[in-house]
mmCIF file of C-alpha atoms in Angstrom:
data_model
loop_
_atom_site.group_PDB
_atom_site.id
_atom_site.type_symbol
_atom_site.label_atom_id
_atom_site.label_comp_id
_atom_site.label_asym_id
_atom_site.label_seq_id
_atom_site.Cartn_x
_atom_site.Cartn_y
_atom_site.Cartn_z
ATOM 1 C CA ASN H 178 14.496 12.166 3.053
ATOM 2 C CA ALA H 179 13.357 10.460 -0.142
ATOM 3 C CA GLY H 180 11.284 7.639 1.546
ATOM 4 C CA VAL H 181 10.386 4.935 -0.976
ATOM 5 C CA THR H 182 11.564 5.408 -4.541
ATOM 6 C CA GLN H 183 10.516 3.246 -7.475
ATOM 7 C CA THR H 184 12.226 3.090 -10.839
ATOM 8 C CA PRO H 185 11.206 3.240 -13.605
ATOM 9 C CA LYS H 186 7.923 5.128 -13.267
ATOM 10 C CA PHE H 187 6.735 4.125 -16.739
ATOM 11 C CA ARG H 188 7.628 1.230 -19.006
ATOM 12 C CA VAL H 189 6.222 -0.322 -22.156
ATOM 13 C CA LEU H 190 7.242 -3.902 -22.907
ATOM 14 C CA LYS H 191 6.506 -6.375 -25.629
ATOM 15 C CA THR H 192 5.115 -9.793 -24.725
ATOM 16 C CA GLY H 193 7.966 -12.079 -23.743
ATOM 17 C CA GLN H 194 10.425 -9.380 -22.790
ATOM 18 C CA SER H 195 11.910 -9.265 -19.356
ATOM 19 C CA MET H 196 12.455 -6.345 -16.956
ATOM 20 C CA THR H 197 13.159 -5.462 -13.376
ATOM 21 C CA LEU H 198 11.491 -2.893 -11.215
ATOM 22 C CA LEU H 199 13.613 -1.390 -8.431
ATOM 23 C CA CYS H 200 12.321 -0.290 -5.082
ATOM 24 C CA ALA H 201 14.711 1.612 -2.818
ATOM 25 C CA GLN H 202 14.005 2.899 0.698
ATOM 26 C CA ASP H 203 16.175 5.072 2.919
ATOM 27 C CA MET H 204 14.338 4.558 6.221
ATOM 28 C CA ASN H 205 16.215 1.423 7.321
ATOM 29 C CA HIS H 206 12.975 -0.541 7.239
ATOM 30 C CA GLU H 207 13.090 -4.339 7.599
ATOM 31 C CA TYR H 208 9.962 -5.159 5.680
ATOM 32 C CA MET H 209 9.326 -4.486 2.053
ATOM 33 C CA TYR H 210 6.362 -5.315 -0.233
ATOM 34 C CA TRP H 211 5.355 -5.377 -3.884
ATOM 35 C CA TYR H 212 1.709 -4.852 -4.885
ATOM 36 C CA ARG H 213 -0.073 -4.644 -8.164
ATOM 37 C CA GLN H 214 -3.219 -2.588 -8.870
ATOM 38 C CA ASP H 215 -5.404 -3.137 -11.901
ATOM 39 C CA PRO H 216 -7.937 -0.581 -13.088
ATOM 40 C CA GLY H 217 -10.827 -0.185 -10.588
ATOM 41 C CA MET H 218 -9.309 -2.802 -8.320
ATOM 42 C CA GLY H 219 -7.661 -2.726 -4.928
ATOM 43 C CA LEU H 220 -4.048 -3.592 -4.310
ATOM 44 C CA ARG H 221 -2.955 -7.175 -4.446
ATOM 45 C CA LEU H 222 0.175 -8.464 -2.747
ATOM 46 C CA ILE H 223 2.662 -10.086 -5.063
ATOM 47 C CA HIS H 224 5.708 -10.838 -2.899
ATOM 48 C CA TYR H 225 7.149 -9.448 0.316
ATOM 49 C CA SER H 226 10.340 -9.583 2.367
ATOM 50 C CA VAL H 227 10.868 -9.529 6.100
ATOM 51 C CA GLY H 228 14.523 -8.873 5.933
ATOM 52 C CA GLU H 229 17.690 -8.892 3.785
ATOM 53 C CA GLY H 230 18.037 -12.182 1.982
ATOM 54 C CA THR H 231 14.467 -13.340 2.601
ATOM 55 C CA THR H 232 11.381 -13.252 0.405
ATOM 56 C CA ALA H 233 7.937 -14.749 0.567
ATOM 57 C CA LYS H 234 4.902 -15.153 -1.724
ATOM 58 C CA GLY H 235 1.758 -13.060 -1.450
ATOM 59 C CA GLU H 236 -1.621 -13.407 -3.131
ATOM 60 C CA VAL H 237 -0.532 -13.277 -6.761
ATOM 61 C CA PRO H 238 3.132 -14.392 -7.073
ATOM 62 C CA ASP H 239 2.982 -16.254 -10.416
ATOM 63 C CA GLY H 240 5.020 -14.749 -13.176
ATOM 64 C CA TYR H 241 7.139 -12.659 -10.864
ATOM 65 C CA ASN H 242 10.384 -13.157 -9.035
ATOM 66 C CA VAL H 243 11.923 -10.994 -6.291
ATOM 67 C CA SER H 244 15.273 -10.471 -4.594
ATOM 68 C CA ARG H 245 16.361 -8.602 -1.472
ATOM 69 C CA LEU H 246 20.188 -8.667 -1.656
ATOM 70 C CA LYS H 247 20.477 -5.387 0.197
ATOM 71 C CA LYS H 248 18.305 -4.194 2.965
ATOM 72 C CA GLN H 249 17.397 -0.967 1.273
ATOM 73 C CA ASN H 250 16.479 -2.488 -2.066
ATOM 74 C CA PHE H 251 13.700 -4.873 -3.229
ATOM 75 C CA LEU H 252 13.656 -5.897 -6.854
ATOM 76 C CA LEU H 253 10.652 -7.248 -8.777
ATOM 77 C CA GLY H 254 11.385 -9.155 -11.917
ATOM 78 C CA LEU H 255 9.263 -10.245 -14.823
ATOM 79 C CA GLU H 256 11.145 -12.973 -16.776
ATOM 80 C CA SER H 257 8.663 -13.214 -19.655
ATOM 81 C CA ALA H 258 6.133 -10.397 -19.611
ATOM 82 C CA ALA H 259 2.477 -11.081 -20.523
ATOM 83 C CA PRO H 260 -0.365 -8.640 -21.306
ATOM 84 C CA SER H 261 -2.041 -9.774 -18.069
ATOM 85 C CA GLN H 262 0.800 -8.120 -16.210
ATOM 86 C CA THR H 263 -0.134 -4.688 -17.487
ATOM 87 C CA SER H 264 -0.733 -2.886 -14.189
ATOM 88 C CA VAL H 265 0.470 -0.213 -11.761
ATOM 89 C CA TYR H 266 3.039 -1.608 -9.365
ATOM 90 C CA PHE H 267 3.502 -0.217 -5.912
ATOM 91 C CA CYS H 268 6.329 -0.870 -3.538
ATOM 92 C CA ALA H 269 5.987 -0.327 0.265
ATOM 93 C CA SER H 270 8.186 -0.631 3.330
ATOM 94 C CA ARG H 271 7.706 -0.587 7.069
ATOM 95 C CA ARG H 272 9.784 -0.932 10.205
ATOM 96 C CA THR H 273 9.554 -3.906 12.545
ATOM 97 C CA GLY H 274 7.164 -3.796 15.467
ATOM 98 C CA ASN H 275 3.469 -4.154 15.825
ATOM 99 C CA THR H 276 2.497 -0.643 14.840
ATOM 100 C CA GLY H 277 4.708 -0.033 11.874
ATOM 101 C CA GLU H 278 2.779 1.656 9.155
ATOM 102 C CA LEU H 279 3.337 1.054 5.421
ATOM 103 C CA PHE H 280 5.116 3.765 3.423
ATOM 104 C CA PHE H 281 4.418 3.570 -0.313
ATOM 105 C CA GLY H 282 6.261 4.648 -3.354
ATOM 106 C CA GLU H 283 4.633 6.612 -6.179
ATOM 107 C CA GLY H 284 4.010 3.594 -8.339
ATOM 108 C CA SER H 285 5.359 2.229 -11.658
ATOM 109 C CA ARG H 286 3.028 1.960 -14.587
ATOM 110 C CA LEU H 287 3.811 -1.071 -16.771
ATOM 111 C CA THR H 288 2.173 -1.779 -20.101
ATOM 112 C CA VAL H 289 2.748 -5.080 -21.894
ATOM 113 C CA LEU H 290 1.790 -5.126 -25.547
ATOM 114 C CA ASP T 291 -5.824 -12.555 8.449
ATOM 115 C CA ALA T 292 -9.526 -11.766 8.779
ATOM 116 C CA LYS T 293 -11.470 -10.613 5.747
ATOM 117 C CA THR T 294 -13.170 -7.202 5.673
ATOM 118 C CA THR T 295 -16.294 -5.985 3.980
ATOM 119 C CA GLN T 296 -16.793 -2.329 2.992
ATOM 120 C CA PRO T 297 -19.382 -0.494 0.944
ATOM 121 C CA THR T 298 -18.251 0.078 -2.580
ATOM 122 C CA SER T 299 -18.947 3.842 -2.566
ATOM 123 C CA MET T 300 -20.183 6.705 -0.421
ATOM 124 C CA ASP T 301 -20.854 10.410 -0.723
ATOM 125 C CA CYS T 302 -20.396 13.074 1.926
ATOM 126 C CA ALA T 303 -21.112 16.804 1.898
ATOM 127 C CA GLU T 304 -18.133 19.082 2.359
ATOM 128 C CA GLY T 305 -17.723 20.126 5.935
ATOM 129 C CA ARG T 306 -19.797 17.278 7.309
ATOM 130 C CA ALA T 307 -18.489 14.218 9.046
ATOM 131 C CA ALA T 308 -17.691 11.212 6.868
ATOM 132 C CA ASN T 309 -18.397 7.903 8.580
ATOM 133 C CA LEU T 310 -16.939 4.902 6.726
ATOM 134 C CA PRO T 311 -17.977 1.489 8.030
ATOM 135 C CA CYS T 312 -16.047 -1.790 7.930
ATOM 136 C CA ASN T 313 -17.191 -5.289 8.889
ATOM 137 C CA HIS T 314 -14.584 -7.778 10.097
ATOM 138 C CA SER T 315 -16.780 -10.379 11.787
ATOM 139 C CA THR T 316 -14.091 -13.084 11.862
ATOM 140 C CA ILE T 317 -11.437 -10.924 13.497
ATOM 141 C CA SER T 318 -9.294 -12.580 16.079
ATOM 142 C CA GLY T 319 -8.255 -11.185 19.423
ATOM 143 C CA ASN T 320 -4.735 -10.378 18.278
ATOM 144 C CA GLU T 321 -5.647 -8.683 15.024
ATOM 145 C CA TYR T 322 -5.359 -4.891 14.586
ATOM 146 C CA VAL T 323 -7.635 -2.819 12.397
ATOM 147 C CA TYR T 324 -5.786 -0.482 10.009
ATOM 148 C CA TRP T 325 -7.159 2.194 7.707
ATOM 149 C CA TYR T 326 -5.403 3.527 4.666
ATOM 150 C CA ARG T 327 -6.575 5.747 1.818
ATOM 151 C CA GLN T 328 -5.510 6.198 -1.803
ATOM 152 C CA ILE T 329 -5.977 9.498 -3.501
ATOM 153 C CA HIS T 330 -6.327 9.167 -7.274
ATOM 154 C CA SER T 331 -3.471 7.018 -8.501
ATOM 155 C CA GLN T 332 -0.999 7.772 -5.704
ATOM 156 C CA GLY T 333 0.407 5.205 -3.318
ATOM 157 C CA PRO T 334 -1.888 4.475 -0.316
ATOM 158 C CA GLN T 335 -1.392 6.635 2.774
ATOM 159 C CA TYR T 336 -1.679 5.372 6.370
ATOM 160 C CA ILE T 337 -4.488 6.946 8.326
ATOM 161 C CA ILE T 338 -4.938 5.226 11.694
ATOM 162 C CA HIS T 339 -5.045 1.836 13.464
ATOM 163 C CA GLY T 340 -6.368 0.265 16.644
ATOM 164 C CA LEU T 341 -6.895 -2.959 18.532
ATOM 165 C CA LYS T 342 -9.740 -2.550 21.047
ATOM 166 C CA ASN T 343 -10.032 1.054 22.141
ATOM 167 C CA ASN T 344 -11.162 4.013 20.035
ATOM 168 C CA GLU T 345 -8.338 5.974 18.578
ATOM 169 C CA THR T 346 -7.914 9.563 17.349
ATOM 170 C CA ASN T 347 -5.204 11.358 15.531
ATOM 171 C CA GLU T 348 -4.937 14.568 13.493
ATOM 172 C CA MET T 349 -6.482 12.926 10.485
ATOM 173 C CA ALA T 350 -9.373 10.865 11.773
ATOM 174 C CA SER T 351 -11.047 8.830 14.544
ATOM 175 C CA LEU T 352 -11.454 5.104 14.665
ATOM 176 C CA ILE T 353 -14.394 3.655 16.521
ATOM 177 C CA ILE T 354 -14.209 -0.174 17.147
ATOM 178 C CA THR T 355 -17.361 -1.941 18.499
ATOM 179 C CA GLU T 356 -17.088 -3.748 21.800
ATOM 180 C CA ASP T 357 -17.234 -7.171 20.074
ATOM 181 C CA ARG T 358 -14.657 -5.940 17.563
ATOM 182 C CA LYS T 359 -16.621 -7.295 14.619
ATOM 183 C CA SER T 360 -16.945 -3.891 13.027
ATOM 184 C CA SER T 361 -15.354 -0.459 12.990
ATOM 185 C CA THR T 362 -16.011 3.035 11.691
ATOM 186 C CA LEU T 363 -13.551 5.521 10.364
ATOM 187 C CA ILE T 364 -14.668 9.084 10.963
ATOM 188 C CA LEU T 365 -13.348 12.115 9.104
ATOM 189 C CA PRO T 366 -14.780 14.905 11.266
ATOM 190 C CA HIS T 367 -14.958 17.720 8.740
ATOM 191 C CA ALA T 368 -14.613 16.279 5.240
ATOM 192 C CA THR T 369 -12.925 18.433 2.576
ATOM 193 C CA LEU T 370 -12.722 17.958 -1.186
ATOM 194 C CA ARG T 371 -9.183 16.659 -0.645
ATOM 195 C CA ASP T 372 -10.546 13.725 1.313
ATOM 196 C CA THR T 373 -12.075 12.282 -1.868
ATOM 197 C CA ALA T 374 -10.283 8.946 -2.114
ATOM 198 C CA VAL T 375 -10.564 5.202 -1.804
ATOM 199 C CA TYR T 376 -10.439 4.083 1.805
ATOM 200 C CA TYR T 377 -9.180 0.642 2.761
ATOM 201 C CA CYS T 378 -9.907 -1.236 5.974
ATOM 202 C CA ILE T 379 -7.360 -3.930 6.801
ATOM 203 C CA VAL T 380 -7.008 -6.364 9.633
ATOM 204 C CA ARG T 381 -3.606 -7.779 10.529
ATOM 205 C CA VAL T 382 -2.305 -10.210 13.078
ATOM 206 C CA ALA T 383 -0.230 -8.520 15.746
ATOM 207 C CA TYR T 384 3.505 -9.048 15.674
ATOM 208 C CA THR T 385 3.490 -11.987 13.227
ATOM 209 C CA GLY T 386 1.198 -10.634 10.589
ATOM 210 C CA ASN T 387 3.499 -9.385 7.868
ATOM 211 C CA GLN T 388 0.970 -9.320 5.080
ATOM 212 C CA PHE T 389 -1.401 -6.406 4.480
ATOM 213 C CA TYR T 390 -4.368 -7.359 2.275
ATOM 214 C CA PHE T 391 -6.102 -4.282 0.881
ATOM 215 C CA GLY T 392 -9.270 -5.458 -0.767
ATOM 216 C CA THR T 393 -11.270 -3.072 -2.947
ATOM 217 C CA GLY T 394 -12.072 -0.436 -0.310
ATOM 218 C CA THR T 395 -14.756 2.343 -0.253
ATOM 219 C CA SER T 396 -14.659 5.141 -2.798
ATOM 220 C CA LEU T 397 -15.558 8.326 -0.900
ATOM 221 C CA THR T 398 -16.686 11.332 -2.839
ATOM 222 C CA VAL T 399 -16.875 14.658 -0.976
ATOM 223 C CA ILE T 400 -19.413 16.898 -2.597
ATOM 224 C CA PRO T 401 -19.082 20.671 -2.532
#
């Protein structure tokens, strides 16, 4: 059981380039989340999804887009990367219900030069 | 969702109990208290959650005050592997889909 898998784990981009981070979960979870974590900071919610075909904004959505075309996948896109988006990105998922805990991936470290 | 306040850092001697406080004075009646921890740069890990009653599992105990305005996470016998950042989160029951982590408490377990 792989749980939550993020790809790629490391990426270096130049300012203005675009890229997509993929999050895949094999637990049949309804809810999926994308967070970013900057050095010495806590996690900040970027976007989340409560089901296939639905997405919603979190605390810091600007500069990112997301899609949930399949239940098991949640994609995070950067259309025009900026140095301020240098961060570690974490994906998480959870089942429906009041007590569903979050399961996190290992993180994707992105550097924008 | 209610905001939480945690100390920035704490130390604990190995083998002793670690007591991590969290203030959530604006918590509503339908908001749960969750605790997660993040070891080094790994993804956060769920520890425990509760609504009103004290809770215990194999990892920790959660003590919630009667007025629910604060809680304490207790690691009964801290080990070096418990060194991590601990996050206290409150979330609305059933409809609260967003988990806001804040900056947490950095716990260092000292040999």
